[in-house]
């Protein structure tokens, strides 16, 4: 049986899920969080779906167990490829998977032009098609961003080369989108650069806050919310000092 002081484990392919961890901490400061990034295997987004599924299940097996009350999959790619299999494998666990914030965008602009920027896996998977089918009146364009996750993993979110890459990717959409959904948890770390390119006419949305709210809802239903001191531990499959330093820098950003 899980207990209130048990940990909420937050998982991503790398450092991106820290953008979700920030929202979780904001909403539930009294909880004990363990963040785990699989940077040794990042990026997941260019891999075969089978591969992402295998890595996600392997990591979940390592992370779930005693002392854990919930798993937050803070990776859109892993959610697309493996959330159903995770729920089958752990039917009693509280598992929350982040999804692109398309509903937020479509509620705001039901017939509007909405961009979704995400990894190759997220853009091609069935999960996204199912989500899109719910908003038939919105005009949605899929925008891949190859190379962006690698730059963020390398601690180069604010580097000129990252701005140049974003400029290349987004220039065709300047003045053309009502909203842009950041469908990868790494992208909120370059939100300012994206906003500088697309300007005020494009609303930028991500699923971090919604995921945090859903996690709190499920914990509340299970009477597992904790109101303690709160703690955050960060771990990574690439346990280098640089990567751990980057993780804490992104957490404080
Ligand atoms: N952060 C992950 C996501 O939300 C993907 C990054 C990757 O390609 O590994 O989709």
PDB file of C-alpha atoms and ligand atoms in Angstrom:
ATOM      1  CA  UNK A   1       0.000   0.000   0.000  1.00  0.00           C
ATOM      2  CA  UNK A   2       1.290   3.416  -0.920  1.00  0.00           C
ATOM      3  CA  UNK A   3       1.534   6.070   1.781  1.00  0.00           C
ATOM      4  CA  UNK A   4       1.187   9.848   1.728  1.00  0.00           C
ATOM      5  CA  UNK A   5       4.890  10.524   2.234  1.00  0.00           C
ATOM      6  CA  UNK A   6       5.897   8.180  -0.598  1.00  0.00           C
ATOM      7  CA  UNK A   7       7.519   9.705  -3.653  1.00  0.00           C
ATOM      8  CA  UNK A   8       6.018  10.969  -6.861  1.00  0.00           C
ATOM      9  CA  UNK A   9       8.375   9.768  -9.575  1.00  0.00           C
ATOM     10  CA  UNK A  10       8.659  12.019 -12.631  1.00  0.00           C
ATOM     11  CA  UNK A  11      10.192  10.416 -15.710  1.00  0.00           C
ATOM     12  CA  UNK A  12      11.426  11.764 -19.049  1.00  0.00           C
ATOM     13  CA  UNK A  13      13.870  10.755 -21.761  1.00  0.00           C
ATOM     14  CA  UNK A  14      16.176  13.463 -20.432  1.00  0.00           C
ATOM     15  CA  UNK A  15      16.017  16.894 -18.806  1.00  0.00           C
ATOM     16  CA  UNK A  16      12.804  18.019 -20.551  1.00  0.00           C
ATOM     17  CA  UNK A  17      10.445  16.666 -17.914  1.00  0.00           C
ATOM     18  CA  UNK A  18      11.910  19.173 -15.474  1.00  0.00           C
ATOM     19  CA  UNK A  19       9.513  21.668 -17.095  1.00  0.00           C
ATOM     20  CA  UNK A  20       6.686  19.441 -15.778  1.00  0.00           C
ATOM     21  CA  UNK A  21       8.399  18.907 -12.427  1.00  0.00           C
ATOM     22  CA  UNK A  22       8.364  22.698 -11.948  1.00  0.00           C
ATOM     23  CA  UNK A  23       4.583  22.743 -12.394  1.00  0.00           C
ATOM     24  CA  UNK A  24       4.163  19.786 -10.040  1.00  0.00           C
ATOM     25  CA  UNK A  25       6.223  21.485  -7.325  1.00  0.00           C
ATOM     26  CA  UNK A  26       4.316  24.755  -7.798  1.00  0.00           C
ATOM     27  CA  UNK A  27       1.019  22.957  -7.289  1.00  0.00           C
ATOM     28  CA  UNK A  28       2.116  20.468  -4.617  1.00  0.00           C
ATOM     29  CA  UNK A  29       5.072  21.911  -2.700  1.00  0.00           C
ATOM     30  CA  UNK A  30       4.547  19.489   0.191  1.00  0.00           C
ATOM     31  CA  UNK A  31       5.298  16.376  -1.875  1.00  0.00           C
ATOM     32  CA  UNK A  32       8.484  14.326  -2.180  1.00  0.00           C
ATOM     33  CA  UNK A  33       9.587  14.138  -5.815  1.00  0.00           C
ATOM     34  CA  UNK A  34      12.111  11.904  -7.519  1.00  0.00           C
ATOM     35  CA  UNK A  35      12.978  13.087 -11.017  1.00  0.00           C
ATOM     36  CA  UNK A  36      14.579  10.567 -13.341  1.00  0.00           C
ATOM     37  CA  UNK A  37      15.885  11.478 -16.795  1.00  0.00           C
ATOM     38  CA  UNK A  38      17.166   8.838 -19.214  1.00  0.00           C
ATOM     39  CA  UNK A  39      19.657  11.149 -20.932  1.00  0.00           C
ATOM     40  CA  UNK A  40      21.964   8.212 -21.736  1.00  0.00           C
ATOM     41  CA  UNK A  41      19.299   7.127 -24.244  1.00  0.00           C
ATOM     42  CA  UNK A  42      17.971  10.540 -25.308  1.00  0.00           C
ATOM     43  CA  UNK A  43      16.562  11.581 -27.645  1.00  0.00           C
ATOM     44  CA  UNK A  44      13.664   9.143 -27.703  1.00  0.00           C
ATOM     45  CA  UNK A  45      11.849  11.165 -30.328  1.00  0.00           C
ATOM     46  CA  UNK A  46      13.730   9.862 -33.373  1.00  0.00           C
ATOM     47  CA  UNK A  47      13.611   6.200 -32.331  1.00  0.00           C
ATOM     48  CA  UNK A  48      11.369   3.372 -33.475  1.00  0.00           C
ATOM     49  CA  UNK A  49       8.174   3.231 -31.423  1.00  0.00           C
ATOM     50  CA  UNK A  50       9.096  -0.264 -30.189  1.00  0.00           C
ATOM     51  CA  UNK A  51      12.361   1.086 -28.868  1.00  0.00           C
ATOM     52  CA  UNK A  52      10.699   3.941 -26.961  1.00  0.00           C
ATOM     53  CA  UNK A  53       8.216   1.468 -25.509  1.00  0.00           C
ATOM     54  CA  UNK A  54      10.973  -0.895 -24.362  1.00  0.00           C
ATOM     55  CA  UNK A  55      13.000   1.911 -22.749  1.00  0.00           C
ATOM     56  CA  UNK A  56       9.946   3.370 -21.029  1.00  0.00           C
ATOM     57  CA  UNK A  57       8.838   0.016 -19.628  1.00  0.00           C
ATOM     58  CA  UNK A  58      12.383  -0.786 -18.474  1.00  0.00           C
ATOM     59  CA  UNK A  59      12.678   2.531 -16.680  1.00  0.00           C
ATOM     60  CA  UNK A  60       9.230   2.200 -15.128  1.00  0.00           C
ATOM     61  CA  UNK A  61      10.147  -1.230 -13.813  1.00  0.00           C
ATOM     62  CA  UNK A  62      13.246   0.199 -12.194  1.00  0.00           C
ATOM     63  CA  UNK A  63      11.419   3.232 -10.767  1.00  0.00           C
ATOM     64  CA  UNK A  64       8.140   1.795  -9.568  1.00  0.00           C
ATOM     65  CA  UNK A  65       8.089  -0.140  -6.356  1.00  0.00           C
ATOM     66  CA  UNK A  66       8.138   0.450  -2.671  1.00  0.00           C
ATOM     67  CA  UNK A  67       8.033   4.036  -1.549  1.00  0.00           C
ATOM     68  CA  UNK A  68       6.460   5.329  -4.778  1.00  0.00           C
ATOM     69  CA  UNK A  69       2.846   6.514  -4.902  1.00  0.00           C
ATOM     70  CA  UNK A  70       2.613   7.824  -8.471  1.00  0.00           C
ATOM     71  CA  UNK A  71       4.478   7.867 -11.772  1.00  0.00           C
ATOM     72  CA  UNK A  72       4.283  10.948 -13.961  1.00  0.00           C
ATOM     73  CA  UNK A  73       5.440  10.282 -17.507  1.00  0.00           C
ATOM     74  CA  UNK A  74       6.704  13.793 -18.249  1.00  0.00           C
ATOM     75  CA  UNK A  75       7.534  12.896 -21.838  1.00  0.00           C
ATOM     76  CA  UNK A  76       5.016  13.215 -24.670  1.00  0.00           C
ATOM     77  CA  UNK A  77       7.031  10.743 -26.736  1.00  0.00           C
ATOM     78  CA  UNK A  78       6.991   8.036 -24.052  1.00  0.00           C
ATOM     79  CA  UNK A  79       3.290   8.655 -23.412  1.00  0.00           C
ATOM     80  CA  UNK A  80       2.484   8.258 -27.128  1.00  0.00           C
ATOM     81  CA  UNK A  81       4.455   5.042 -27.423  1.00  0.00           C
ATOM     82  CA  UNK A  82       3.913   3.325 -24.103  1.00  0.00           C
ATOM     83  CA  UNK A  83       1.193   4.682 -21.815  1.00  0.00           C
ATOM     84  CA  UNK A  84      -1.286   1.884 -22.609  1.00  0.00           C
ATOM     85  CA  UNK A  85       1.348  -0.796 -22.011  1.00  0.00           C
ATOM     86  CA  UNK A  86       2.408   0.891 -18.752  1.00  0.00           C
ATOM     87  CA  UNK A  87      -1.168   0.926 -17.491  1.00  0.00           C
ATOM     88  CA  UNK A  88      -1.555  -2.743 -18.410  1.00  0.00           C
ATOM     89  CA  UNK A  89       1.678  -3.676 -16.664  1.00  0.00           C
ATOM     90  CA  UNK A  90       0.837  -1.711 -13.485  1.00  0.00           C
ATOM     91  CA  UNK A  91      -2.952  -1.693 -13.187  1.00  0.00           C
ATOM     92  CA  UNK A  92      -2.922  -0.590  -9.543  1.00  0.00           C
ATOM     93  CA  UNK A  93      -0.434   2.249  -9.881  1.00  0.00           C
ATOM     94  CA  UNK A  94      -1.312   5.918 -10.302  1.00  0.00           C
ATOM     95  CA  UNK A  95       0.186   6.729 -13.695  1.00  0.00           C
ATOM     96  CA  UNK A  96      -0.209  10.095 -15.418  1.00  0.00           C
ATOM     97  CA  UNK A  97       1.079  10.694 -18.945  1.00  0.00           C
ATOM     98  CA  UNK A  98       1.558  14.158 -20.403  1.00  0.00           C
ATOM     99  CA  UNK A  99      -0.170  14.869 -23.707  1.00  0.00           C
ATOM    100  CA  UNK A 100       0.098  17.848 -26.043  1.00  0.00           C
ATOM    101  CA  UNK A 101      -2.193  20.690 -24.910  1.00  0.00           C
ATOM    102  CA  UNK A 102      -4.380  20.506 -28.005  1.00  0.00           C
ATOM    103  CA  UNK A 103      -7.599  20.730 -26.030  1.00  0.00           C
ATOM    104  CA  UNK A 104      -6.515  24.017 -24.472  1.00  0.00           C
ATOM    105  CA  UNK A 105      -5.690  25.356 -27.925  1.00  0.00           C
ATOM    106  CA  UNK A 106      -8.897  24.095 -29.573  1.00  0.00           C
ATOM    107  CA  UNK A 107     -11.088  25.377 -26.724  1.00  0.00           C
ATOM    108  CA  UNK A 108      -9.592  28.796 -27.205  1.00  0.00           C
ATOM    109  CA  UNK A 109      -9.569  28.729 -31.034  1.00  0.00           C
ATOM    110  CA  UNK A 110     -12.154  26.111 -32.144  1.00  0.00           C
ATOM    111  CA  UNK A 111     -11.800  26.957 -35.827  1.00  0.00           C
ATOM    112  CA  UNK A 112      -8.378  28.474 -35.575  1.00  0.00           C
ATOM    113  CA  UNK A 113      -4.995  27.611 -36.981  1.00  0.00           C
ATOM    114  CA  UNK A 114      -3.017  25.604 -34.445  1.00  0.00           C
ATOM    115  CA  UNK A 115       0.556  24.404 -34.751  1.00  0.00           C
ATOM    116  CA  UNK A 116       1.815  21.400 -32.856  1.00  0.00           C
ATOM    117  CA  UNK A 117       5.551  21.161 -32.442  1.00  0.00           C
ATOM    118  CA  UNK A 118       6.678  17.755 -31.196  1.00  0.00           C
ATOM    119  CA  UNK A 119       9.051  14.852 -31.820  1.00  0.00           C
ATOM    120  CA  UNK A 120       8.747  12.538 -34.816  1.00  0.00           C
ATOM    121  CA  UNK A 121       7.338   9.769 -32.623  1.00  0.00           C
ATOM    122  CA  UNK A 122       4.637  11.979 -31.085  1.00  0.00           C
ATOM    123  CA  UNK A 123       3.688  13.418 -34.485  1.00  0.00           C
ATOM    124  CA  UNK A 124       3.331  10.039 -36.173  1.00  0.00           C
ATOM    125  CA  UNK A 125       1.682   8.015 -33.371  1.00  0.00           C
ATOM    126  CA  UNK A 126      -1.949   6.991 -33.233  1.00  0.00           C
ATOM    127  CA  UNK A 127      -2.470   8.861 -29.932  1.00  0.00           C
ATOM    128  CA  UNK A 128      -2.133  12.210 -31.668  1.00  0.00           C
ATOM    129  CA  UNK A 129      -4.503  11.217 -34.505  1.00  0.00           C
ATOM    130  CA  UNK A 130      -7.068  10.224 -31.881  1.00  0.00           C
ATOM    131  CA  UNK A 131      -6.663  13.571 -30.133  1.00  0.00           C
ATOM    132  CA  UNK A 132      -6.912  15.494 -33.411  1.00  0.00           C
ATOM    133  CA  UNK A 133     -10.120  13.706 -34.346  1.00  0.00           C
ATOM    134  CA  UNK A 134     -11.776  15.346 -31.346  1.00  0.00           C
ATOM    135  CA  UNK A 135     -11.208  18.819 -32.799  1.00  0.00           C
ATOM    136  CA  UNK A 136     -12.341  18.488 -36.416  1.00  0.00           C
ATOM    137  CA  UNK A 137     -12.869  22.212 -36.916  1.00  0.00           C
ATOM    138  CA  UNK A 138      -9.395  23.326 -35.980  1.00  0.00           C
ATOM    139  CA  UNK A 139      -6.771  23.509 -38.691  1.00  0.00           C
ATOM    140  CA  UNK A 140      -3.778  21.783 -37.171  1.00  0.00           C
ATOM    141  CA  UNK A 141      -0.300  21.773 -38.681  1.00  0.00           C
ATOM    142  CA  UNK A 142       2.377  19.385 -37.451  1.00  0.00           C
ATOM    143  CA  UNK A 143       5.783  20.972 -36.960  1.00  0.00           C
ATOM    144  CA  UNK A 144       8.770  18.687 -36.353  1.00  0.00           C
ATOM    145  CA  UNK A 145      11.855  20.206 -34.734  1.00  0.00           C
ATOM    146  CA  UNK A 146      14.790  17.880 -35.458  1.00  0.00           C
ATOM    147  CA  UNK A 147      17.897  18.667 -33.460  1.00  0.00           C
ATOM    148  CA  UNK A 148      16.199  20.831 -30.839  1.00  0.00           C
ATOM    149  CA  UNK A 149      16.077  18.262 -28.026  1.00  0.00           C
ATOM    150  CA  UNK A 150      19.785  17.508 -28.506  1.00  0.00           C
ATOM    151  CA  UNK A 151      20.691  21.187 -28.037  1.00  0.00           C
ATOM    152  CA  UNK A 152      18.625  21.447 -24.859  1.00  0.00           C
ATOM    153  CA  UNK A 153      20.154  18.225 -23.512  1.00  0.00           C
ATOM    154  CA  UNK A 154      23.581  19.755 -24.194  1.00  0.00           C
ATOM    155  CA  UNK A 155      22.712  22.767 -22.034  1.00  0.00           C
ATOM    156  CA  UNK A 156      22.501  25.017 -25.099  1.00  0.00           C
ATOM    157  CA  UNK A 157      18.889  26.193 -24.768  1.00  0.00           C
ATOM    158  CA  UNK A 158      19.956  29.846 -24.836  1.00  0.00           C
ATOM    159  CA  UNK A 159      22.753  29.497 -27.406  1.00  0.00           C
ATOM    160  CA  UNK A 160      22.723  31.401 -30.718  1.00  0.00           C
ATOM    161  CA  UNK A 161      22.633  28.104 -32.664  1.00  0.00           C
ATOM    162  CA  UNK A 162      19.396  27.153 -30.881  1.00  0.00           C
ATOM    163  CA  UNK A 163      17.833  30.508 -31.776  1.00  0.00           C
ATOM    164  CA  UNK A 164      18.969  30.041 -35.376  1.00  0.00           C
ATOM    165  CA  UNK A 165      17.444  26.541 -35.526  1.00  0.00           C
ATOM    166  CA  UNK A 166      14.138  27.845 -34.126  1.00  0.00           C
ATOM    167  CA  UNK A 167      14.187  30.698 -36.606  1.00  0.00           C
ATOM    168  CA  UNK A 168      14.572  28.197 -39.474  1.00  0.00           C
ATOM    169  CA  UNK A 169      11.775  25.986 -38.165  1.00  0.00           C
ATOM    170  CA  UNK A 170       9.290  28.732 -37.317  1.00  0.00           C
ATOM    171  CA  UNK A 171       9.801  31.460 -39.923  1.00  0.00           C
ATOM    172  CA  UNK A 172       7.209  29.876 -42.294  1.00  0.00           C
ATOM    173  CA  UNK A 173       4.599  30.219 -39.517  1.00  0.00           C
ATOM    174  CA  UNK A 174       5.105  33.844 -38.496  1.00  0.00           C
ATOM    175  CA  UNK A 175       1.711  35.577 -38.491  1.00  0.00           C
ATOM    176  CA  UNK A 176      -0.044  32.318 -39.439  1.00  0.00           C
ATOM    177  CA  UNK A 177      -0.835  30.580 -36.149  1.00  0.00           C
ATOM    178  CA  UNK A 178      -3.379  31.427 -33.455  1.00  0.00           C
ATOM    179  CA  UNK A 179      -1.680  29.014 -31.080  1.00  0.00           C
ATOM    180  CA  UNK A 180       1.402  26.841 -30.988  1.00  0.00           C
ATOM    181  CA  UNK A 181       1.286  23.755 -28.793  1.00  0.00           C
ATOM    182  CA  UNK A 182       4.680  22.818 -27.363  1.00  0.00           C
ATOM    183  CA  UNK A 183       4.204  19.052 -27.577  1.00  0.00           C
ATOM    184  CA  UNK A 184       7.548  18.032 -26.108  1.00  0.00           C
ATOM    185  CA  UNK A 185       8.534  18.714 -22.526  1.00  0.00           C
ATOM    186  CA  UNK A 186      11.947  20.016 -23.564  1.00  0.00           C
ATOM    187  CA  UNK A 187      10.440  22.918 -25.506  1.00  0.00           C
ATOM    188  CA  UNK A 188       9.220  25.120 -22.613  1.00  0.00           C
ATOM    189  CA  UNK A 189      12.926  25.771 -21.977  1.00  0.00           C
ATOM    190  CA  UNK A 190      13.062  27.657 -25.293  1.00  0.00           C
ATOM    191  CA  UNK A 191       9.655  29.280 -24.953  1.00  0.00           C
ATOM    192  CA  UNK A 192      11.046  32.820 -24.804  1.00  0.00           C
ATOM    193  CA  UNK A 193      13.002  32.317 -28.017  1.00  0.00           C
ATOM    194  CA  UNK A 194       9.890  30.900 -29.715  1.00  0.00           C
ATOM    195  CA  UNK A 195       7.785  33.831 -28.476  1.00  0.00           C
ATOM    196  CA  UNK A 196      10.385  36.276 -29.792  1.00  0.00           C
ATOM    197  CA  UNK A 197      10.066  34.730 -33.273  1.00  0.00           C
ATOM    198  CA  UNK A 198       6.298  34.230 -33.463  1.00  0.00           C
ATOM    199  CA  UNK A 199       5.312  37.412 -31.657  1.00  0.00           C
ATOM    200  CA  UNK A 200       2.271  38.192 -29.558  1.00  0.00           C
ATOM    201  CA  UNK A 201      -0.324  37.019 -32.065  1.00  0.00           C
ATOM    202  CA  UNK A 202       0.522  33.348 -31.391  1.00  0.00           C
ATOM    203  CA  UNK A 203      -0.429  31.904 -28.011  1.00  0.00           C
ATOM    204  CA  UNK A 204       2.083  29.332 -26.722  1.00  0.00           C
ATOM    205  CA  UNK A 205       0.657  26.415 -24.756  1.00  0.00           C
ATOM    206  CA  UNK A 206       2.051  23.313 -23.109  1.00  0.00           C
ATOM    207  CA  UNK A 207       0.693  20.402 -21.098  1.00  0.00           C
ATOM    208  CA  UNK A 208       2.767  20.852 -17.937  1.00  0.00           C
ATOM    209  CA  UNK A 209       0.198  22.561 -15.761  1.00  0.00           C
ATOM    210  CA  UNK A 210      -2.630  20.251 -16.866  1.00  0.00           C
ATOM    211  CA  UNK A 211      -0.487  17.233 -16.053  1.00  0.00           C
ATOM    212  CA  UNK A 212       0.257  18.607 -12.589  1.00  0.00           C
ATOM    213  CA  UNK A 213      -3.455  19.218 -11.972  1.00  0.00           C
ATOM    214  CA  UNK A 214      -4.365  15.720 -13.134  1.00  0.00           C
ATOM    215  CA  UNK A 215      -1.714  14.244 -10.820  1.00  0.00           C
ATOM    216  CA  UNK A 216      -3.087  16.178  -7.868  1.00  0.00           C
ATOM    217  CA  UNK A 217      -6.646  15.111  -8.719  1.00  0.00           C
ATOM    218  CA  UNK A 218      -5.716  11.408  -8.759  1.00  0.00           C
ATOM    219  CA  UNK A 219      -3.716  11.643  -5.536  1.00  0.00           C
ATOM    220  CA  UNK A 220      -6.570  13.464  -3.855  1.00  0.00           C
ATOM    221  CA  UNK A 221      -9.052  10.782  -4.958  1.00  0.00           C
ATOM    222  CA  UNK A 222      -6.761   8.126  -3.496  1.00  0.00           C
ATOM    223  CA  UNK A 223      -6.324  10.173  -0.307  1.00  0.00           C
ATOM    224  CA  UNK A 224      -2.580  10.260  -0.924  1.00  0.00           C
ATOM    225  CA  UNK A 225      -1.849  14.007  -0.950  1.00  0.00           C
ATOM    226  CA  UNK A 226       0.995  14.992   1.356  1.00  0.00           C
ATOM    227  CA  UNK A 227       1.402  18.285   3.103  1.00  0.00           C
ATOM    228  CA  UNK A 228       4.925  17.906   4.419  1.00  0.00           C
ATOM    229  CA  UNK A 229       8.223  19.727   4.006  1.00  0.00           C
ATOM    230  CA  UNK A 230       8.520  18.650   0.405  1.00  0.00           C
ATOM    231  CA  UNK A 231      11.726  17.434  -1.266  1.00  0.00           C
ATOM    232  CA  UNK A 232      13.178  17.012  -4.736  1.00  0.00           C
ATOM    233  CA  UNK A 233      15.805  14.471  -5.769  1.00  0.00           C
ATOM    234  CA  UNK A 234      17.187  14.428  -9.299  1.00  0.00           C
ATOM    235  CA  UNK A 235      18.743  11.349 -10.878  1.00  0.00           C
ATOM    236  CA  UNK A 236      19.791  10.563 -14.429  1.00  0.00           C
ATOM    237  CA  UNK A 237      21.032   7.547 -16.364  1.00  0.00           C
ATOM    238  CA  UNK A 238      23.911   9.790 -17.505  1.00  0.00           C
ATOM    239  CA  UNK A 239      24.944  10.672 -13.994  1.00  0.00           C
ATOM    240  CA  UNK A 240      27.651  13.172 -14.983  1.00  0.00           C
ATOM    241  CA  UNK A 241      28.166  16.248 -12.795  1.00  0.00           C
ATOM    242  CA  UNK A 242      27.424  18.462 -15.835  1.00  0.00           C
ATOM    243  CA  UNK A 243      24.070  16.860 -16.402  1.00  0.00           C
ATOM    244  CA  UNK A 244      23.014  17.020 -12.780  1.00  0.00           C
ATOM    245  CA  UNK A 245      24.087  20.676 -12.686  1.00  0.00           C
ATOM    246  CA  UNK A 246      22.066  21.359 -15.839  1.00  0.00           C
ATOM    247  CA  UNK A 247      19.049  19.624 -14.273  1.00  0.00           C
ATOM    248  CA  UNK A 248      19.128  21.864 -11.192  1.00  0.00           C
ATOM    249  CA  UNK A 249      19.732  24.967 -13.338  1.00  0.00           C
ATOM    250  CA  UNK A 250      16.640  24.151 -15.419  1.00  0.00           C
ATOM    251  CA  UNK A 251      14.641  23.478 -12.258  1.00  0.00           C
ATOM    252  CA  UNK A 252      15.501  26.942 -10.921  1.00  0.00           C
ATOM    253  CA  UNK A 253      14.970  28.713 -14.252  1.00  0.00           C
TER     254      UNK A 253
HETATM  255  N1  LIG B   1      10.821  15.332 -23.747  1.00  0.00           N
HETATM  256  C1  LIG B   1      10.317  14.369 -24.661  1.00  0.00           C
HETATM  257  C2  LIG B   1       8.871  14.681 -25.050  1.00  0.00           C
HETATM  258  O1  LIG B   1       8.151  15.290 -24.296  1.00  0.00           O
HETATM  259  C3  LIG B   1      11.062  14.038 -25.907  1.00  0.00           C
HETATM  260  C4  LIG B   1      12.486  14.265 -26.037  1.00  0.00           C
HETATM  261  C5  LIG B   1      13.186  13.183 -26.820  1.00  0.00           C
HETATM  262  O2  LIG B   1      13.123  13.160 -28.050  1.00  0.00           O
HETATM  263  O3  LIG B   1      13.807  12.383 -26.160  1.00  0.00           O
HETATM  264  O4  LIG B   1       8.428  14.303 -26.093  1.00  0.00           O
END
